[in-house]
GROMACS .gro file of C-alpha atoms in nm:
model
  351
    1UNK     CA    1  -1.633  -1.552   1.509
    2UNK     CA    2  -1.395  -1.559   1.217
    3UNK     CA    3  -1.596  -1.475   0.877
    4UNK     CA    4  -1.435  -1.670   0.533
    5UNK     CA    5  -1.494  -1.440   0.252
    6UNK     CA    6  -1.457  -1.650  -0.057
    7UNK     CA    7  -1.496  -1.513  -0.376
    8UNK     CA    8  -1.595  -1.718  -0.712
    9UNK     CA    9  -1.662  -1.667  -1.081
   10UNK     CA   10  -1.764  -1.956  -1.351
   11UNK     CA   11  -1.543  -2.209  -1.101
   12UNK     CA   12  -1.828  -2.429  -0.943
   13UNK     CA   13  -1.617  -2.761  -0.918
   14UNK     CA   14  -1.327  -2.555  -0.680
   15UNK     CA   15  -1.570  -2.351  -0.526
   16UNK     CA   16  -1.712  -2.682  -0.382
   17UNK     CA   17  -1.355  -2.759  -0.276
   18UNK     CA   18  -1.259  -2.472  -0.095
   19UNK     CA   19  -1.573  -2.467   0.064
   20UNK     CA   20  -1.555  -2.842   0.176
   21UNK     CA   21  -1.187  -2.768   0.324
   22UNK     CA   22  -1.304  -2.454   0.546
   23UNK     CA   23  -1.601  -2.710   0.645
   24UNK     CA   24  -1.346  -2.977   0.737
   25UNK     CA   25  -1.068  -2.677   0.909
   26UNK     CA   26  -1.213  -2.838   1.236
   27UNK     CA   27  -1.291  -2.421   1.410
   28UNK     CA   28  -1.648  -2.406   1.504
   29UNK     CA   29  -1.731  -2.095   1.514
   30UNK     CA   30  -1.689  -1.935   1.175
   31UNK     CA   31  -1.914  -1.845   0.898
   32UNK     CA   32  -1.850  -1.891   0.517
   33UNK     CA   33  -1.918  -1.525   0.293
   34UNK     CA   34  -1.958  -1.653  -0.109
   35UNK     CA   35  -1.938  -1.345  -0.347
   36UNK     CA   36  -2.040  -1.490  -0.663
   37UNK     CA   37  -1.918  -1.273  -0.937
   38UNK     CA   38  -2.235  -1.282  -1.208
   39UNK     CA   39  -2.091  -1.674  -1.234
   40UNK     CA   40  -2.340  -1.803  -1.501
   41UNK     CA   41  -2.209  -2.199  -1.444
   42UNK     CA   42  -2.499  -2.261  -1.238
   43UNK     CA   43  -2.286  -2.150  -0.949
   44UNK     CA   44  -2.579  -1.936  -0.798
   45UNK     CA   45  -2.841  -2.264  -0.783
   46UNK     CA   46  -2.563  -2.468  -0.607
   47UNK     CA   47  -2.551  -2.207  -0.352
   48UNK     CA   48  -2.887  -2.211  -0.299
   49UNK     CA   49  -2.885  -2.546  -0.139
   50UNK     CA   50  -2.547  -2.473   0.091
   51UNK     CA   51  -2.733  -2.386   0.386
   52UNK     CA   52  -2.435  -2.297   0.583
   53UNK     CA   53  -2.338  -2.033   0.343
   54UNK     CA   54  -2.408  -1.713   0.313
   55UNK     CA   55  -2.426  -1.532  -0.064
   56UNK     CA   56  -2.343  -1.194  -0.232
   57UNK     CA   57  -2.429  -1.183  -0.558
   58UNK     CA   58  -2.396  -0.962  -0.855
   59UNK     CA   59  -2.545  -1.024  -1.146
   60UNK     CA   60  -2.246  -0.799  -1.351
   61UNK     CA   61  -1.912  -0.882  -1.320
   62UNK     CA   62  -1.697  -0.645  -1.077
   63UNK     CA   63  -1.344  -0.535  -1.005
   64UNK     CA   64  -1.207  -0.761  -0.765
   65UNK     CA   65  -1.193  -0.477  -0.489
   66UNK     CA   66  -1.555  -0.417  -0.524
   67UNK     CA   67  -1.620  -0.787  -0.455
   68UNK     CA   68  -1.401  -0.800  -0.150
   69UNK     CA   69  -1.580  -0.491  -0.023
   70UNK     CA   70  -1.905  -0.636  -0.068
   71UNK     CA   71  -1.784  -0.949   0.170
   72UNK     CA   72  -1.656  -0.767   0.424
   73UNK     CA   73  -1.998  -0.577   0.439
   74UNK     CA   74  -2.163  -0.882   0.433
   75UNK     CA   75  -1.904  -1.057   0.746
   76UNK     CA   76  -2.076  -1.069   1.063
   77UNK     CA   77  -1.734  -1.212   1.226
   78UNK     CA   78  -1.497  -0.983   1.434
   79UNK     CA   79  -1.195  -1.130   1.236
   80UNK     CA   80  -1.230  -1.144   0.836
   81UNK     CA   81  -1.038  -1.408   0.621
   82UNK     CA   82  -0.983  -1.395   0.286
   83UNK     CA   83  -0.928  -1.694   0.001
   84UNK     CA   84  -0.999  -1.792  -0.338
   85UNK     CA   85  -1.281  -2.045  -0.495
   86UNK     CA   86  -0.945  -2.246  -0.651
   87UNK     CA   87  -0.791  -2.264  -0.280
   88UNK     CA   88  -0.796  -2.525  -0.026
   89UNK     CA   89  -0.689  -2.429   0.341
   90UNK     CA   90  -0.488  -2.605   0.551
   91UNK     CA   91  -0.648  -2.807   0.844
   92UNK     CA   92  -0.514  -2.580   1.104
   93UNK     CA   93  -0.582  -2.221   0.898
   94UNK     CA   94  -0.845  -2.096   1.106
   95UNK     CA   95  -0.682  -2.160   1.458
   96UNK     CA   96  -0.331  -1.965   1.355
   97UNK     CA   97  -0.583  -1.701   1.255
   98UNK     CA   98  -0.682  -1.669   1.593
   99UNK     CA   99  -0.419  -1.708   1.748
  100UNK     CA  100  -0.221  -1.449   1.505
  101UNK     CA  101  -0.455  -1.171   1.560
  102UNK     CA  102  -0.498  -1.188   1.931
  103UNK     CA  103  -0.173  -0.988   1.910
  104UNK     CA  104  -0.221  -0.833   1.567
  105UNK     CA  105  -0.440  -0.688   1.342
  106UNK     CA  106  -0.377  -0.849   1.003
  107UNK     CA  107  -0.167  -1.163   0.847
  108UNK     CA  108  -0.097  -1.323   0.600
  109UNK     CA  109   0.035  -1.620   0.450
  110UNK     CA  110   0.191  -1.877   0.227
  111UNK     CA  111   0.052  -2.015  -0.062
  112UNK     CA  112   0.156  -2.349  -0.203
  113UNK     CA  113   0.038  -2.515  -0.562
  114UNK     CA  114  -0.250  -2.738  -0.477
  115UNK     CA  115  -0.239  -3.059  -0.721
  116UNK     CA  116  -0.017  -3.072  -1.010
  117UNK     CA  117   0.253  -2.813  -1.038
  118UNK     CA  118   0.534  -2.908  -1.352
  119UNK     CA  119   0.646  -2.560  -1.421
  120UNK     CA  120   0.876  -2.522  -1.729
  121UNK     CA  121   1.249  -2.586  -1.711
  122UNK     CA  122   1.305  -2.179  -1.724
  123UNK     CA  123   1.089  -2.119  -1.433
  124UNK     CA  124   1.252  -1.962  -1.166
  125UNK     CA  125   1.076  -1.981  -0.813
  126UNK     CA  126   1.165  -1.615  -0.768
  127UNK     CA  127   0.833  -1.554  -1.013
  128UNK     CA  128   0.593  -1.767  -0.863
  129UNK     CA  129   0.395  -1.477  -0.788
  130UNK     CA  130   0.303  -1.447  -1.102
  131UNK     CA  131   0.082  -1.706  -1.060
  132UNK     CA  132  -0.033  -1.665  -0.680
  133UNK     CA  133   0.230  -1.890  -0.519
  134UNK     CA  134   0.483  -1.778  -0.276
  135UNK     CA  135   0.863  -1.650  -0.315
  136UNK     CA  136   1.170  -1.803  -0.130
  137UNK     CA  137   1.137  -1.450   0.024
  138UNK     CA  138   0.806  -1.502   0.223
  139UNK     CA  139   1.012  -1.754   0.457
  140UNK     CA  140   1.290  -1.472   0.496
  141UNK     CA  141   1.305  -1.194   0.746
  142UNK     CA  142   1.150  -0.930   0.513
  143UNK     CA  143   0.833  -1.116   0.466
  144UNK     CA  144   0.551  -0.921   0.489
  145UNK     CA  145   0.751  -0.561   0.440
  146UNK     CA  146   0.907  -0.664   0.093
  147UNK     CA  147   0.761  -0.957   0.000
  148UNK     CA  148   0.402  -0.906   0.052
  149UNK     CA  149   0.089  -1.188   0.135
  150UNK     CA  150  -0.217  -1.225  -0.166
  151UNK     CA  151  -0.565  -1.198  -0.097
  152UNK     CA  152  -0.631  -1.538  -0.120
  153UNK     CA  153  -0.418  -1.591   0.244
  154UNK     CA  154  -0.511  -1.266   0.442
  155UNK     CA  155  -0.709  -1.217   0.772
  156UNK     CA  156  -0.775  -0.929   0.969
  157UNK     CA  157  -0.937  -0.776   1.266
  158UNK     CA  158  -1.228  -0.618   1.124
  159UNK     CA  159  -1.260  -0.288   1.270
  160UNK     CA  160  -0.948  -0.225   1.079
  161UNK     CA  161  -1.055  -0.370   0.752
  162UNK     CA  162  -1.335  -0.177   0.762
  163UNK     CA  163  -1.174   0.135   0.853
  164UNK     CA  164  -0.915   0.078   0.551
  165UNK     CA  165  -1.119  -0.160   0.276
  166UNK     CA  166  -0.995  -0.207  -0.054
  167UNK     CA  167  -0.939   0.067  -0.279
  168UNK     CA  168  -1.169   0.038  -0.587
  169UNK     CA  169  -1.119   0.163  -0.949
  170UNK     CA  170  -0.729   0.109  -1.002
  171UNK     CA  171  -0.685  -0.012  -1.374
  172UNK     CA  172  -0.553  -0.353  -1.500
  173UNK     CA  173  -0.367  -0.404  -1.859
  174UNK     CA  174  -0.393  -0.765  -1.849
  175UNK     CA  175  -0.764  -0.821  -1.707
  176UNK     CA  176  -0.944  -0.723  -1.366
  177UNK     CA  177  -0.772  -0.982  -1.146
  178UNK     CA  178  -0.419  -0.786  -1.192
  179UNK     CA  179  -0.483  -0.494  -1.003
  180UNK     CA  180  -0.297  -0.525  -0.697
  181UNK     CA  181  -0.600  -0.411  -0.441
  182UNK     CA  182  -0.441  -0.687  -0.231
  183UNK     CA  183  -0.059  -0.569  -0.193
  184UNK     CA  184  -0.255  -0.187  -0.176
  185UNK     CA  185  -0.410  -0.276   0.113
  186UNK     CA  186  -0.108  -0.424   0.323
  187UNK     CA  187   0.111  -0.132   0.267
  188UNK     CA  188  -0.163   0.100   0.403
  189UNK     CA  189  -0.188  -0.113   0.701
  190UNK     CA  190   0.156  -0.079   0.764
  191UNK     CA  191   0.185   0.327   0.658
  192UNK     CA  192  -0.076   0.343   0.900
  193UNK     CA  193   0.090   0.194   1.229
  194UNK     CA  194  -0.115  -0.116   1.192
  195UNK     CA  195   0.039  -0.415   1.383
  196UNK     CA  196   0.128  -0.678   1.089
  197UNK     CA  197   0.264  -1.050   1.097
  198UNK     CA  198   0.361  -1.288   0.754
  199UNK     CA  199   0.294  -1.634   0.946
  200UNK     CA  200   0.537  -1.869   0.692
  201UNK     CA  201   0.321  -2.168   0.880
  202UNK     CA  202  -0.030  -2.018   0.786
  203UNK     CA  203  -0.041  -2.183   0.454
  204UNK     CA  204  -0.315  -2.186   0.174
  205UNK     CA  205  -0.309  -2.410  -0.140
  206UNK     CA  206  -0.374  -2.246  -0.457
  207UNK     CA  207  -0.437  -2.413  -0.843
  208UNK     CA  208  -0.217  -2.300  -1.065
  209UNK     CA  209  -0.338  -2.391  -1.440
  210UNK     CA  210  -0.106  -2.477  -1.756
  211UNK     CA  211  -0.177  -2.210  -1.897
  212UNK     CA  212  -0.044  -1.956  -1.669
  213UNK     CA  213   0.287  -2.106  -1.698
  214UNK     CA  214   0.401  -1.985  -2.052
  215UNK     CA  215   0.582  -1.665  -2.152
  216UNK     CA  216   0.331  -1.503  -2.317
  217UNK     CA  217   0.098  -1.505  -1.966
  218UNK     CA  218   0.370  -1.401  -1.740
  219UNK     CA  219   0.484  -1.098  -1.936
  220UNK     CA  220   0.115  -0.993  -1.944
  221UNK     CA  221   0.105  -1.024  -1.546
  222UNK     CA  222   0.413  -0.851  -1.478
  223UNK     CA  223   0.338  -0.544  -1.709
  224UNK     CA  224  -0.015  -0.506  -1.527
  225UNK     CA  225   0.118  -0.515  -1.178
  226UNK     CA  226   0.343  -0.244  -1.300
  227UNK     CA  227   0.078  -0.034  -1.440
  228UNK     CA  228  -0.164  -0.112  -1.148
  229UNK     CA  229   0.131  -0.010  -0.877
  230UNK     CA  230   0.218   0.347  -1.034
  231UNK     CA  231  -0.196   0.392  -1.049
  232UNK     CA  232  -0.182   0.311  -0.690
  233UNK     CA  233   0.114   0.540  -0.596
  234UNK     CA  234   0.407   0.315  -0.597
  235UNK     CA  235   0.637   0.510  -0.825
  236UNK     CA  236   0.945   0.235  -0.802
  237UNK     CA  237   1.185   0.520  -0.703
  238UNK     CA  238   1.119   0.774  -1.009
  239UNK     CA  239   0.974   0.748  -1.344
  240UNK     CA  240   1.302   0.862  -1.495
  241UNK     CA  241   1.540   0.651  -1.283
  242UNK     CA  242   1.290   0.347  -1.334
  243UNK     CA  243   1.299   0.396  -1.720
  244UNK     CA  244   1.638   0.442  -1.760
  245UNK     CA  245   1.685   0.079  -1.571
  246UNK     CA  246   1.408  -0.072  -1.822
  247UNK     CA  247   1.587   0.069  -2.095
  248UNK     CA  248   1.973  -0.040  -1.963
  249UNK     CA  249   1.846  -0.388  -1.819
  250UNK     CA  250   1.807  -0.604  -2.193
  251UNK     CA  251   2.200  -0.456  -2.309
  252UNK     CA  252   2.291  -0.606  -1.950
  253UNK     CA  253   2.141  -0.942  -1.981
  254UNK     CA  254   2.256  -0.976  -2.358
  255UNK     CA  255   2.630  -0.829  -2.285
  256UNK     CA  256   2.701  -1.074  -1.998
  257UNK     CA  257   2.525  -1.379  -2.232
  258UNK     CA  258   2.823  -1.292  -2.475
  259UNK     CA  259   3.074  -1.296  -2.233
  260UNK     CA  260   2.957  -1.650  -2.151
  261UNK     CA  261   2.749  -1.550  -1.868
  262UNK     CA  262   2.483  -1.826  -1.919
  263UNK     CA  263   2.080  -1.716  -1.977
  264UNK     CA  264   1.916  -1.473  -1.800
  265UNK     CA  265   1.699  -1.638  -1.444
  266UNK     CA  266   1.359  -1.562  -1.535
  267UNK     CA  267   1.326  -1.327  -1.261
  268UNK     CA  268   1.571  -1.095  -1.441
  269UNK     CA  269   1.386  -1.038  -1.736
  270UNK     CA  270   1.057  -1.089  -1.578
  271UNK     CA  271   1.135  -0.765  -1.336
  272UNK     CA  272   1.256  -0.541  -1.629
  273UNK     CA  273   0.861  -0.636  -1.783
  274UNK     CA  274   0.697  -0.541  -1.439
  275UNK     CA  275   0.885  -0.189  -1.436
  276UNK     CA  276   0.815  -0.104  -1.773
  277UNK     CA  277   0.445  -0.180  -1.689
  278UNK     CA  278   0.503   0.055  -1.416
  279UNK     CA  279   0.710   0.369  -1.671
  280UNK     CA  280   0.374   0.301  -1.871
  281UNK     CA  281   0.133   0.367  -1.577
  282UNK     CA  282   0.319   0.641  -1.543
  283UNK     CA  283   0.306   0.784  -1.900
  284UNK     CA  284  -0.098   0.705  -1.967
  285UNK     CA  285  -0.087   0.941  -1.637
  286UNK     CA  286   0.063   1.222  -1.723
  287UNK     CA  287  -0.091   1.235  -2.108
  288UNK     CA  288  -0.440   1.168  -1.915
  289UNK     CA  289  -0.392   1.468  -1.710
  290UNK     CA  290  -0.232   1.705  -2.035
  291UNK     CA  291  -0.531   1.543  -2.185
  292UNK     CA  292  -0.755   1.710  -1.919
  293UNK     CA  293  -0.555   2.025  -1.889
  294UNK     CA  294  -0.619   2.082  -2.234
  295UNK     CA  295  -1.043   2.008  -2.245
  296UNK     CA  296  -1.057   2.236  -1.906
  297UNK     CA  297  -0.873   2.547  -2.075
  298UNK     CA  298  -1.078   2.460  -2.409
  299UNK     CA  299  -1.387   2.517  -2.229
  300UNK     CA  300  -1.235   2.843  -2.031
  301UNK     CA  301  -1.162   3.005  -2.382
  302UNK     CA  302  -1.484   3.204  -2.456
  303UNK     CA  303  -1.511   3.309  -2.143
  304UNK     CA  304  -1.152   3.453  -2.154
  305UNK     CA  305  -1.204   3.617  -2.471
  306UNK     CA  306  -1.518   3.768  -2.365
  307UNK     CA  307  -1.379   3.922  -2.076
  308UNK     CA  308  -1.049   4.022  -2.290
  309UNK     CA  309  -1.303   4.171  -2.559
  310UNK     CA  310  -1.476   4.404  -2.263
  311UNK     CA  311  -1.121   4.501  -2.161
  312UNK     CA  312  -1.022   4.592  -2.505
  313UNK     CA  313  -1.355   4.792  -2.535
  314UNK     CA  314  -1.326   4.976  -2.241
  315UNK     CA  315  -0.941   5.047  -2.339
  316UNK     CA  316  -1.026   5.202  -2.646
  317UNK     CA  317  -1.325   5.428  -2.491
  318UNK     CA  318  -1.060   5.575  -2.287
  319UNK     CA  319  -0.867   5.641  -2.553
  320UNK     CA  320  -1.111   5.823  -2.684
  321UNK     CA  321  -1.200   6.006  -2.446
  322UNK     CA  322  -0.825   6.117  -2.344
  323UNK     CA  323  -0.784   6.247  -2.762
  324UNK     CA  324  -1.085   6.434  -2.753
  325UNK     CA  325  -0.956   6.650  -2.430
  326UNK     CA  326  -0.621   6.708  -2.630
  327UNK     CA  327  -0.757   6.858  -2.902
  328UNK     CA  328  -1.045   7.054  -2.796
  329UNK     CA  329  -0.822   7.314  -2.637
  330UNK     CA  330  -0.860   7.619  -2.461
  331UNK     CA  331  -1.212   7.830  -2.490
  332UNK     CA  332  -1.152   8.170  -2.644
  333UNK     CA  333  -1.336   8.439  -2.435
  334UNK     CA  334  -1.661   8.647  -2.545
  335UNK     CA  335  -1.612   8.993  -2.755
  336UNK     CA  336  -1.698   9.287  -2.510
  337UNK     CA  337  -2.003   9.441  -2.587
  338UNK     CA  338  -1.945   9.769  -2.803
  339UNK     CA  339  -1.641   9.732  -2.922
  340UNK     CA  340  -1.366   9.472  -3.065
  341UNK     CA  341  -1.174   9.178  -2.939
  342UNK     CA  342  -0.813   9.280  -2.717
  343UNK     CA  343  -0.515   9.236  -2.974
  344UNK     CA  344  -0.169   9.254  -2.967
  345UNK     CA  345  -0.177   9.615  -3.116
  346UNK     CA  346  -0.310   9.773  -2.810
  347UNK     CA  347  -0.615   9.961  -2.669
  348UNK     CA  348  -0.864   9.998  -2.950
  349UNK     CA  349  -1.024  10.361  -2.927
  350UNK     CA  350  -1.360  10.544  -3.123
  351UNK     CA  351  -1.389  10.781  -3.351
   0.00000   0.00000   0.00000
């Protein structure tokens, strides 16, 4: 059985979409997961009366990770699939599962823009996964080692999701959703020996709204998936050699726009952004752990001069007790009885 783990918050009218099309997909045996995210749309009463769907809910909203988690607990199916509320699968989605993982143990997919997509005249496809749609690069040979598949097209066998899960408590600049538990994830897989496939024909169509196609909402996305990926290890080759490109890359772009090199794609400014979200991860690091460093030895300070006040104490009792032997001196013997103390003068005699 193949589990859909769908996850939702405030999105009622997709959520009935997506879960129409994975009614429709045409695979029988399959269950649907829902893990409404404290939705307060009247999401949770319109689950109520799905009866072929099952329902995690949480009354608080939580990270992304922690959601996904709590669906794969919930999947009863020995392969878990993930997607989005504002998804629709293709017809054929759950059979390439299937047949993808009889030889594997996770894949992903494409994901195409589902509706209207009129992206601005400076979009550049090379960013579309900004805003969860796939590169030119996912129908290349590195699919799936560089350019990586998104939570809302994944599937795996799910002894090994469970053995790996979704790492929880990474942090996110630009909201919750930017954290990168998905691309996490696949690279353990692979780190671990894991047998991976990016099927370009597994495909997934995602909503992409206005409002994610502006400036303003890209740079935010870029500079969290920066921050997110140094939080989760991914140190972009060095903080220092990833700096001093953030810091070169803008004299670049504007010294070859004088020499009548044309604008900058939006990829190349757009990657500049993601690393210097990534320098930043880096820096809120290190001044969190000086920060620690710092509160630790604060606390360890009376105790050190406590013991360097007994050692100081018990230094100058010593010294003490080594001048008082110095100047003591010999002891001068007892007169003998009868007669007077030895001198230099020689024997004393009576008269």
């Amino acid at each position: 059985m193949i589990s859909v783990v769908v996850l939702t918050h405030n999105r009622l009218p997709f959520l009935r979409d997506c879960v129409e099309s994975i009614r429709a997909n045409g695979y029988a045996d399959h269950e649907i997961v829902v893990v409404d995210n404290a939705s307060t749309d009247g999401t949770a009463e319109a689950l109520a009366g799905m009866d072929d769907v099952r329902v995690v809910r949480f009354d608080r909203d939580r990270e992304l990770a922690a959601c996904r988690n709590a669906g794969i607990d919930a999947a009863r199916g020995d392969i878990i699939a993930f997607t989005d509320d504002d998804c629709a699968i293709e017809k054929d989605w759950l059979v390439r599962i299937e047949a993808d993982l009889r030889d594997h143990d996770a894949v992903g997919g494409v994901a195409l823009p589902l509706g209207d997509f009129h992206p601005p005249r400076w979009w550049d496809d090379e960013i579309n996964w900004l805003v969860g749609l796939s590169v030119p690069g996912h129908y290349g040979p590195r699919a799936g080692e560089v350019y990586l598949p998104a939570s809302l097209n994944l599937a795996y066998r799910a002894p090994v999701l469970r053995a790996l899960g979704f790492r929880e408590g990474a942090p996110g600049l630009a909201g919750r959703n930017m954290t990168r538990e998905d691309s996490d994830l696949w690279l353990r897989t692979r780190a671990g020996g894991h047998r991976t496939l990016f099927d370009p024909s597994l495909v997934v169509y995602h909503r992409v709204p206005p409002e994610r196609l502006t400036v303003s909402f890209c740079v935010r996305r870029a500079f969290s998936d920066g921050f997110s990926a140094w939080h989760r290890g991914e140190t972009g080759g060095g903080l220092r050699r990833t700096l001093a490109y953030v810091l070169a890359q803008p004299f670049t772009l504007a010294a070859r726009m004088i020499r009548g090199g044309g604008r900058p794609r939006a990829k190349e400014w757009v990657w500049p952004v993601r690393q210097a979200g990534l320098v930043w991860g880096g820096i809120v690091q290190g001044a969190a752990a000086i920060t620690a460093a710092a509160r630790d030895t604060a606390k360890a300070v009376p105790g050190v001069l406590h013991a360097l006040l007994i050692i100081l104490r018990e230094a100058a009792l010593l010294a003490c007790a080594r001048g008082l032997l110095k100047t003591r001196g010999p002891r001068t013997p007892p007169p003998a009885v009868g007669g007077a103390p030895h001198s230099d003068g020689g024997d004393a005699t009576t008269s």
